Coordinates of N, CA and C in Angstrom, one line a residue:
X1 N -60.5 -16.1 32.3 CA -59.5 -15.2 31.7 C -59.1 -15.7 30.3
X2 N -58.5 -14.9 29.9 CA -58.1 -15.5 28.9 C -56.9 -15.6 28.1
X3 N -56.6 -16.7 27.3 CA -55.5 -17.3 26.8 C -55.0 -16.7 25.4
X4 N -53.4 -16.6 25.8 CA -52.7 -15.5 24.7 C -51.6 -16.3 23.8
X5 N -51.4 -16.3 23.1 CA -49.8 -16.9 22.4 C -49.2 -16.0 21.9
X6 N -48.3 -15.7 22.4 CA -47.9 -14.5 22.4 C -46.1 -14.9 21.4
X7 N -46.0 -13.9 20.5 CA -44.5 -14.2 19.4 C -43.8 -12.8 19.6
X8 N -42.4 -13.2 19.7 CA -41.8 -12.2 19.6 C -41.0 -11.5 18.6
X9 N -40.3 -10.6 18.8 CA -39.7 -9.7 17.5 C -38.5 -10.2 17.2
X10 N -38.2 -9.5 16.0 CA -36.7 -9.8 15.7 C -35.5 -10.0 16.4
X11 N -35.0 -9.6 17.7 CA -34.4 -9.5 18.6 C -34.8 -10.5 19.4
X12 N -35.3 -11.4 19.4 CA -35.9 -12.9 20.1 C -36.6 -12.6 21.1
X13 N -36.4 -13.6 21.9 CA -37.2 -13.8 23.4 C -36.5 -13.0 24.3
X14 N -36.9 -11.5 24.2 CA -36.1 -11.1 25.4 C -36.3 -10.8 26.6
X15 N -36.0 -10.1 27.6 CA -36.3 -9.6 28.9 C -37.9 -9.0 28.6
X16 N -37.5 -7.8 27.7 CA -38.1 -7.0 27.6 C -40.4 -7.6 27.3
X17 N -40.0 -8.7 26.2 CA -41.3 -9.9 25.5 C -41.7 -10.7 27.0
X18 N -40.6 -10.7 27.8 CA -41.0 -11.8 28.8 C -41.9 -10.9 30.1
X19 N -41.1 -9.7 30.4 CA -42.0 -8.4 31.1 C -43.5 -8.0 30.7
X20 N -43.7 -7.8 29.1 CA -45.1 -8.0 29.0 C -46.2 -9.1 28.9
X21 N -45.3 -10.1 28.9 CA -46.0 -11.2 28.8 C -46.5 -11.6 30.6
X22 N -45.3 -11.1 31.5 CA -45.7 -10.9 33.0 C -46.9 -10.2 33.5
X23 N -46.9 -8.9 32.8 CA -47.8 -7.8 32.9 C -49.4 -8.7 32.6
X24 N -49.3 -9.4 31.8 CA -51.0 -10.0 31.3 C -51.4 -11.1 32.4
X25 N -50.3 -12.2 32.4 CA -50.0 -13.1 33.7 C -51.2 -12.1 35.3
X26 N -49.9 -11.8 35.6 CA -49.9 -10.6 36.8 C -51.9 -10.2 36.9
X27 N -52.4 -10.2 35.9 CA -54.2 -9.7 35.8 C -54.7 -11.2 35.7
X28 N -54.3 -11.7 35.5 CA -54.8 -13.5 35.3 C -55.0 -14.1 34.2
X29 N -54.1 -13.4 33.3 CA -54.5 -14.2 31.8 C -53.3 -15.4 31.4
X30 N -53.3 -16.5 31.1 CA -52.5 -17.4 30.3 C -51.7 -16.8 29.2
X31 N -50.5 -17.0 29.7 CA -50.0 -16.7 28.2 C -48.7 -17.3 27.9
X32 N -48.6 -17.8 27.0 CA -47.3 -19.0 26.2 C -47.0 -17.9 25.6
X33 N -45.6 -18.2 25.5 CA -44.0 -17.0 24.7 C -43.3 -18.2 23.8
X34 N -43.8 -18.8 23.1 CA -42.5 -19.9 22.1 C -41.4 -19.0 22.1
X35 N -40.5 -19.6 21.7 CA -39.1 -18.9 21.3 C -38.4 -19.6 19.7
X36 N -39.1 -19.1 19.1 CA -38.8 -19.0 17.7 C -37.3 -19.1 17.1
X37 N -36.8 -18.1 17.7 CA -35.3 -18.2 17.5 C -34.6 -19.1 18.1
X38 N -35.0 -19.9 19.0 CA -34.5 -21.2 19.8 C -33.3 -21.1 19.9
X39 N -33.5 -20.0 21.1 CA -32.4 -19.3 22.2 C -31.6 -18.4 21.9
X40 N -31.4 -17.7 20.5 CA -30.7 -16.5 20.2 C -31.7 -15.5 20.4
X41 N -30.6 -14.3 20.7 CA -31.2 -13.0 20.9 C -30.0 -12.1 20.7
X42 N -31.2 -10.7 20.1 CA -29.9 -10.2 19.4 C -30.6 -8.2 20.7
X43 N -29.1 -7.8 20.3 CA -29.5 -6.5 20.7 C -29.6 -5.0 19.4
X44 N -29.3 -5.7 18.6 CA -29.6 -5.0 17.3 C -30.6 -5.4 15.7
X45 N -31.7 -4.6 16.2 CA -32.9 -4.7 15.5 C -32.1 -5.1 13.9
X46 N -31.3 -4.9 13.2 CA -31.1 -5.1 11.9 C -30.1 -6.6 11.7
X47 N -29.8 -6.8 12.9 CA -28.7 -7.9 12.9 C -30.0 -9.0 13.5
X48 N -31.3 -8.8 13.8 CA -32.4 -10.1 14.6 C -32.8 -10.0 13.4
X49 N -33.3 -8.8 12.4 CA -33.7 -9.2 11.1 C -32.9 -9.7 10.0
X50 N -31.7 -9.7 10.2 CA -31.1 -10.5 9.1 C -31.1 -11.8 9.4
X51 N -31.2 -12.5 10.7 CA -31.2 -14.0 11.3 C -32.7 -14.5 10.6
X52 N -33.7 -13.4 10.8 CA -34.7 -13.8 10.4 C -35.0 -14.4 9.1
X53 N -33.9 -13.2 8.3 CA -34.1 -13.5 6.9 C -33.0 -14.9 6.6
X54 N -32.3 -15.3 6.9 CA -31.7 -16.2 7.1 C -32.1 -17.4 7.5
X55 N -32.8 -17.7 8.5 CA -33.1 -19.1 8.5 C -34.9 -18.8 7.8
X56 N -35.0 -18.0 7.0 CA -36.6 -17.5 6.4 C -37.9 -17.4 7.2
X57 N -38.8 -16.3 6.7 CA -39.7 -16.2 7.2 C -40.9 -17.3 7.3
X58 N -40.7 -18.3 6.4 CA -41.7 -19.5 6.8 C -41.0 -20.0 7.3
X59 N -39.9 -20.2 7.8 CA -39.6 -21.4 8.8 C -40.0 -20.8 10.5
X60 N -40.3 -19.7 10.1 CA -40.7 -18.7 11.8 C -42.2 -18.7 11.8
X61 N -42.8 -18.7 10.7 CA -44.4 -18.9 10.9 C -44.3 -20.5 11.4
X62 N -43.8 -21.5 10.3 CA -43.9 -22.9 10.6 C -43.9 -23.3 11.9
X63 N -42.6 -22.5 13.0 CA -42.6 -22.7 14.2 C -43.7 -22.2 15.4
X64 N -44.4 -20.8 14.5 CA -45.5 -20.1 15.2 C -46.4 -21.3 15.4
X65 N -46.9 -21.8 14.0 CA -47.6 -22.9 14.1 C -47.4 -23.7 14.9
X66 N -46.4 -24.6 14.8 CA -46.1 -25.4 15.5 C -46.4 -25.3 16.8
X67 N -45.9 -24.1 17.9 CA -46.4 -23.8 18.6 C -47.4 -23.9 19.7
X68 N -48.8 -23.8 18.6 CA -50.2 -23.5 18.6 C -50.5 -24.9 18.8
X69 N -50.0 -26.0 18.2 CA -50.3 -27.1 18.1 C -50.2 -27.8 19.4
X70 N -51.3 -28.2 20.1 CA -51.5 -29.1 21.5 C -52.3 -27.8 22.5
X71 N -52.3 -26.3 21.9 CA -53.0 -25.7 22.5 C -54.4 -25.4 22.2
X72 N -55.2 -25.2 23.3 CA -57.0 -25.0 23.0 C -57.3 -24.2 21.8
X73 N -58.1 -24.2 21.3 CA -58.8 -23.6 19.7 C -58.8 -22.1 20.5
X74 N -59.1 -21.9 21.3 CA -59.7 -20.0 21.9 C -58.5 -19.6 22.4
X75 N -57.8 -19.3 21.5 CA -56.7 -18.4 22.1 C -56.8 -16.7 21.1
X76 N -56.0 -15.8 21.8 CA -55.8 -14.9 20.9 C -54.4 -14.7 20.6
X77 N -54.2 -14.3 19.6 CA -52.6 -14.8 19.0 C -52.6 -13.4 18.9
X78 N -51.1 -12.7 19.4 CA -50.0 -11.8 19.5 C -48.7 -11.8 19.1
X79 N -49.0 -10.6 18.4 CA -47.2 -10.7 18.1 C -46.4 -9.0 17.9
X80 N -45.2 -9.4 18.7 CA -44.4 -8.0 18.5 C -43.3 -7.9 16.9
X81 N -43.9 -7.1 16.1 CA -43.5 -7.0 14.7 C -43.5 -8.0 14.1
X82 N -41.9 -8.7 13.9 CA -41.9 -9.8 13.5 C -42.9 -11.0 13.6
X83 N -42.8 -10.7 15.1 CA -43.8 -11.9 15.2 C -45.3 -11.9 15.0
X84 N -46.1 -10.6 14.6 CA -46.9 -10.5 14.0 C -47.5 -11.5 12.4
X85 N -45.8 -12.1 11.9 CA -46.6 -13.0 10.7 C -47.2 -14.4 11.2
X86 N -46.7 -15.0 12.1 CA -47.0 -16.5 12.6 C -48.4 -16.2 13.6
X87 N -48.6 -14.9 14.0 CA -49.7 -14.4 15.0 C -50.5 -14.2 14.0
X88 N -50.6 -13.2 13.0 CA -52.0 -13.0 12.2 C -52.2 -14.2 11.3
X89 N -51.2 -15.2 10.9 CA -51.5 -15.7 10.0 C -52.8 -17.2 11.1
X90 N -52.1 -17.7 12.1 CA -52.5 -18.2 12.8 C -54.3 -17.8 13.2
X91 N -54.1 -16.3 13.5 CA -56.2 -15.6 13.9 C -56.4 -15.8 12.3
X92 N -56.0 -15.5 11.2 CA -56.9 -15.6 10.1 C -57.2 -17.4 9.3
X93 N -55.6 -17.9 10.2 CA -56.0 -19.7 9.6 C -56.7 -20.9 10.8
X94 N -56.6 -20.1 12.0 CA -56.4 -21.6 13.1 C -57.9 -21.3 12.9
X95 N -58.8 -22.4 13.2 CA -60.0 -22.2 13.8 C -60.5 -21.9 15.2
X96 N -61.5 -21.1 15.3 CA -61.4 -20.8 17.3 C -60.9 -19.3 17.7
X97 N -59.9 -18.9 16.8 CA -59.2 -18.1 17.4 C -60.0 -16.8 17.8
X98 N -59.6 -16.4 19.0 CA -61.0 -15.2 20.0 C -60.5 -13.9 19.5
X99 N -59.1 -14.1 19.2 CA -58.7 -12.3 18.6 C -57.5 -12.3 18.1
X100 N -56.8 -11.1 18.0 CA -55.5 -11.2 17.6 C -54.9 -9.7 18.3
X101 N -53.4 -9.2 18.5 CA -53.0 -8.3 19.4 C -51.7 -8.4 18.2
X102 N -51.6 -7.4 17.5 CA -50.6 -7.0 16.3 C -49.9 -6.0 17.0
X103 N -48.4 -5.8 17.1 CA -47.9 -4.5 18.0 C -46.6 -4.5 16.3
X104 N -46.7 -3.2 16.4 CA -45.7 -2.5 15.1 C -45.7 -2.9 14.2
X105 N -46.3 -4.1 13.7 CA -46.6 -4.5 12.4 C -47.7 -5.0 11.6
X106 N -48.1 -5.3 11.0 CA -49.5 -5.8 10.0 C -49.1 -6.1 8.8
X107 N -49.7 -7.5 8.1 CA -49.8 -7.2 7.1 C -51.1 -7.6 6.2
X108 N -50.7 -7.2 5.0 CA -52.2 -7.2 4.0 C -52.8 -8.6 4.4
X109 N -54.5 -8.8 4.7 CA -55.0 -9.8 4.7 C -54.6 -10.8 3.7
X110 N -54.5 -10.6 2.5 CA -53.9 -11.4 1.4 C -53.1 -12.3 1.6
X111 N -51.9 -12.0 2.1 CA -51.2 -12.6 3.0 C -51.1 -14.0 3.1
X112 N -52.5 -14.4 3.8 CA -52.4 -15.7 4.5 C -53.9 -16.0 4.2
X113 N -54.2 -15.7 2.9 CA -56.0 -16.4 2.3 C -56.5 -15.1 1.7
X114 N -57.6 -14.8 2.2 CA -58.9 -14.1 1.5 C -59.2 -13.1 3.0
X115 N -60.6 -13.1 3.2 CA -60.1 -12.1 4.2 C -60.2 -12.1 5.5
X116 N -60.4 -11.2 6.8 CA -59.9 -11.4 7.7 C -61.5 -11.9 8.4
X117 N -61.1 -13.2 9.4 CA -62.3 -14.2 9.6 C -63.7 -13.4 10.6
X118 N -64.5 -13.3 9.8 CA -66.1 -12.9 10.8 C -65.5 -12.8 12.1
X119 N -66.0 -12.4 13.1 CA -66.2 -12.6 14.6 C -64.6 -12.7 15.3
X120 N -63.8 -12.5 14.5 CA -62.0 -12.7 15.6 C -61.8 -10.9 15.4
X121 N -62.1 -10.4 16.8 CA -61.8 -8.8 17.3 C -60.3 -8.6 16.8
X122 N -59.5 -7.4 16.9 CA -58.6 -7.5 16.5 C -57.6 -5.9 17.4
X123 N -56.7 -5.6 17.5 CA -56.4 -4.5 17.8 C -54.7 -4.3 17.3
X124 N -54.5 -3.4 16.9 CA -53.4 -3.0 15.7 C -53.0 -1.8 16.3
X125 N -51.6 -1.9 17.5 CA -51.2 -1.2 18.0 C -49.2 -0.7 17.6
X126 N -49.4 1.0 16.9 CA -48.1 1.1 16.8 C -47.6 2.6 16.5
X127 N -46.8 3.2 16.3 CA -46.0 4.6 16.3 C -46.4 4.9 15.1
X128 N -46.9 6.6 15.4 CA -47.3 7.3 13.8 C -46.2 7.6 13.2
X129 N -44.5 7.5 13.7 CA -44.1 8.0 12.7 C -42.9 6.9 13.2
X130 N -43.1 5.9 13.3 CA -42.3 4.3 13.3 C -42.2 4.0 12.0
X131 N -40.1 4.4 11.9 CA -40.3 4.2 9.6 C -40.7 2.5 9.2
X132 N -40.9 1.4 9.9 CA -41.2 0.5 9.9 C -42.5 0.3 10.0
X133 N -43.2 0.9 10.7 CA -44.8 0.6 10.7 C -45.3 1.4 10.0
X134 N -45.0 2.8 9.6 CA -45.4 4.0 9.1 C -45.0 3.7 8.0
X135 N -44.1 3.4 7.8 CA -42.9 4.1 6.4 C -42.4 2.6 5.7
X136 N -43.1 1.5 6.1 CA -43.1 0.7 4.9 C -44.8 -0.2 4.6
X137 N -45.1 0.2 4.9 CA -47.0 -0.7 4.3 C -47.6 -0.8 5.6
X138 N -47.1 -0.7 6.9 CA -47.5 -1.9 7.6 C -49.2 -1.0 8.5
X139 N -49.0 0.2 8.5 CA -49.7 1.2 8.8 C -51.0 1.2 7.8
X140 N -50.8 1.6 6.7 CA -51.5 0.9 5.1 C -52.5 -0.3 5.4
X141 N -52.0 -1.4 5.9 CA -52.4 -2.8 6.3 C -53.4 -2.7 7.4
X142 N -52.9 -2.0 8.1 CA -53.8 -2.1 9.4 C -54.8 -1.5 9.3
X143 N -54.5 0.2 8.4 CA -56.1 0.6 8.5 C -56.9 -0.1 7.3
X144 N -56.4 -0.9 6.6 CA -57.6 -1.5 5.9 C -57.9 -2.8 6.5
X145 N -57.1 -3.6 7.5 CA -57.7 -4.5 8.4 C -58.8 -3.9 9.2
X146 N -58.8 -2.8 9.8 CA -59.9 -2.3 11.0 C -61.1 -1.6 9.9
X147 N -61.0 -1.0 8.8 CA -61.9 -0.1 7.4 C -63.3 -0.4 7.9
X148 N -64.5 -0.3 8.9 CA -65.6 -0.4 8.5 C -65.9 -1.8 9.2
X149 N -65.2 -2.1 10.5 CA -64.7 -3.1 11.2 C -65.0 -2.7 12.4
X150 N -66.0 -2.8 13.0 CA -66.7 -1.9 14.8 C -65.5 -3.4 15.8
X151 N -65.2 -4.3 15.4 CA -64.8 -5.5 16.3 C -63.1 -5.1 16.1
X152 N -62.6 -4.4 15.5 CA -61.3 -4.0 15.1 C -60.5 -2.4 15.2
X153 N -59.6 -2.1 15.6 CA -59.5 -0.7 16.1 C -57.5 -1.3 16.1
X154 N -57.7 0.2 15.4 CA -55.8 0.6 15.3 C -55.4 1.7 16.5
X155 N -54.4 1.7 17.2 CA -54.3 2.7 17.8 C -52.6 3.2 17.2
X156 N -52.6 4.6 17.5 CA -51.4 5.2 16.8 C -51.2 5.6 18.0
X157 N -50.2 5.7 18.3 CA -48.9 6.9 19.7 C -48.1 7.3 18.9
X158 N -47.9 8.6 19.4 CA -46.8 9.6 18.5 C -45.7 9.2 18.6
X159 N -44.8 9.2 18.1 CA -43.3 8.8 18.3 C -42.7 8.0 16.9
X160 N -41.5 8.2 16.7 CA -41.0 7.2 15.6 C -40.5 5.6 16.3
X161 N -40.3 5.3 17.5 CA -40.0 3.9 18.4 C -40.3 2.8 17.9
X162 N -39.7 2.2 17.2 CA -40.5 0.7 16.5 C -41.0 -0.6 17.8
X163 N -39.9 -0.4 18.8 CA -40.9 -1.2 19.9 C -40.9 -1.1 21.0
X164 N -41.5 -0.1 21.4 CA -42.2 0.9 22.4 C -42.6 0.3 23.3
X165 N -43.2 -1.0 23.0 CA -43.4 -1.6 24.7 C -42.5 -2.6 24.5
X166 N -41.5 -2.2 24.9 CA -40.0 -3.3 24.9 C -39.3 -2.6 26.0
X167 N -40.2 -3.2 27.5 CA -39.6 -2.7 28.4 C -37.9 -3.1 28.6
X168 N -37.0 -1.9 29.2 CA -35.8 -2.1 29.2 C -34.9 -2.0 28.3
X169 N -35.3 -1.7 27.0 CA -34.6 -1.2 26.0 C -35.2 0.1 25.8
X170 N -33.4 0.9 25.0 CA -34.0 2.3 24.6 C -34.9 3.0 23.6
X171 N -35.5 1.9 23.2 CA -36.7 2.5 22.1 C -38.1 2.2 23.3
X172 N -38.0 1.8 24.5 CA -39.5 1.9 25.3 C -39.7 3.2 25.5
X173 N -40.9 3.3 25.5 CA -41.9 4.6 25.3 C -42.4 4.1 26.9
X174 N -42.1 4.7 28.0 CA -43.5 4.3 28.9 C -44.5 4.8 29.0
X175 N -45.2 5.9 28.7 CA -46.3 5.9 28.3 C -47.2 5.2 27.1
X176 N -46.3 5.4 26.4 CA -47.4 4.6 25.4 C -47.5 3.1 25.9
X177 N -46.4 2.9 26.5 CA -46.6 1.1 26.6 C -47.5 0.8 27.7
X178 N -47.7 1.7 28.3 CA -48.4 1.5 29.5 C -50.1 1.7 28.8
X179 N -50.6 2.9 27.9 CA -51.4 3.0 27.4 C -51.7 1.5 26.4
X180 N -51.4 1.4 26.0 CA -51.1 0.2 25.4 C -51.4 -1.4 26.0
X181 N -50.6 -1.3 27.4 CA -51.2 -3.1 27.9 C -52.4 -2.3 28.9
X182 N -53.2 -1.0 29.0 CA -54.1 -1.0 29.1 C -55.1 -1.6 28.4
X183 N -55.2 -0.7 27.3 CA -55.9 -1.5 26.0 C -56.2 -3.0 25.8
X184 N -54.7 -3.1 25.8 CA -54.9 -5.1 25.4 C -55.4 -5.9 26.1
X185 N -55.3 -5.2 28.2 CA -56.3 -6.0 28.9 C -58.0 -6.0 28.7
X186 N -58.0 -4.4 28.3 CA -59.5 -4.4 28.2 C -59.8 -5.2 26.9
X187 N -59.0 -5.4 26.2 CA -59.9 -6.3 24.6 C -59.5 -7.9 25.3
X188 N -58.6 -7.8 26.1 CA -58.9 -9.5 26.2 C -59.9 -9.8 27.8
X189 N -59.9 -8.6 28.4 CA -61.2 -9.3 29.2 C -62.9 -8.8 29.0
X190 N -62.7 -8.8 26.9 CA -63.8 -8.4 26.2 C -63.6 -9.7 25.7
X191 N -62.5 -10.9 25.3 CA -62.5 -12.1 24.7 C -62.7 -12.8 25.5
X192 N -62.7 -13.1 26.6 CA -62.3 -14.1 27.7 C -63.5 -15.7 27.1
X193 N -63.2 -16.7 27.3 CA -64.2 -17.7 26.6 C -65.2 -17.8 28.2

């Protein structure tokens, strides 16, 4: 099976990050949840991204890192929005890494080097009309991460929900989220080492 590191969004380590991270468990896959915010959690998406911007966005990749560190080379790195920078930067820097699982955010490979590494699959999952994923670049990012990319695939669900598989909060979508950790099982029991 296979091994996930899984980051979460601006609203921290919640119920909701710990539920999907059970759901992958529950099929037989490993999966580590760091907690970035080291124990805050917020219930308002604009008040998790102000903390974020507050203690900065490298000191949350720094900790993504850090993370990673003492864990095996073959993991696939995940992340819900926020935590998509310390997850992609990690599949495009760590060596080993078997894939990556992006949920409502992306950004430009540029980012974090040159471009996105040969052979690490990838899947870029998020709302077509989410003014966050849609309506600031992050949509942009993704389809030029997957452009001409058979090992890479974006999926879009209708809805504006920025985080849709956030079981127990009112932005969860259950269909899409369920469509969704469909998906992510079949690409990680396409990684498995």
């Amino acid at each position: 099976m296979a091994e996930v590191l899984l980051f979460h969004h601006a609203l921290g380590l919640t119920d909701g990050v710990g539920a999907f991270a059970e759901e992958l468990r529950r099929v037989g896959h490993t999966v580590h949840v760091p907690d970035l915010y080291e124990g805050r959690t917020f219930t308002d998406l604009e008040a998790g991204a102000g903390y974020a911007q507050e203690i900065g966005f490298g000191t949350l990749v720094a900790r993504g890192e850090r993370a990673a560190e003492g864990l095996p080379a073959g993991l696939v790195l995940a992340g819900f929005s926020l935590g998509v920078l310390p997850a992609q930067k990690l599949a495009q820097t760590r060596p080993g890494a078997l894939g990556a699982l992006l949920f409502s955010a992306c950004v430009p490979v540029t980012e974090f080097g040159g471009a996105w590494p040969a052979g690490v699959p990838a899947q870029v999952h998020g709302m077509d009309a989410d003014p966050y994923f849609a309506g600031e670049g992050d949509l942009a990012a993704a389809r030029a991460l997957v452009a001409d990319a058979p090992d890479r695939r974006l999926f879009l669900y209708p809805g504006a929900s920025h985080l849709f598989a956030e079981h127990g909060a009112d932005s969860y979508v259950p269909e899409a989220a369920a469509l969704c950790l469909e998906r992510v099982q079949c690409f990680l029991d396409g990684v498995e080492r």
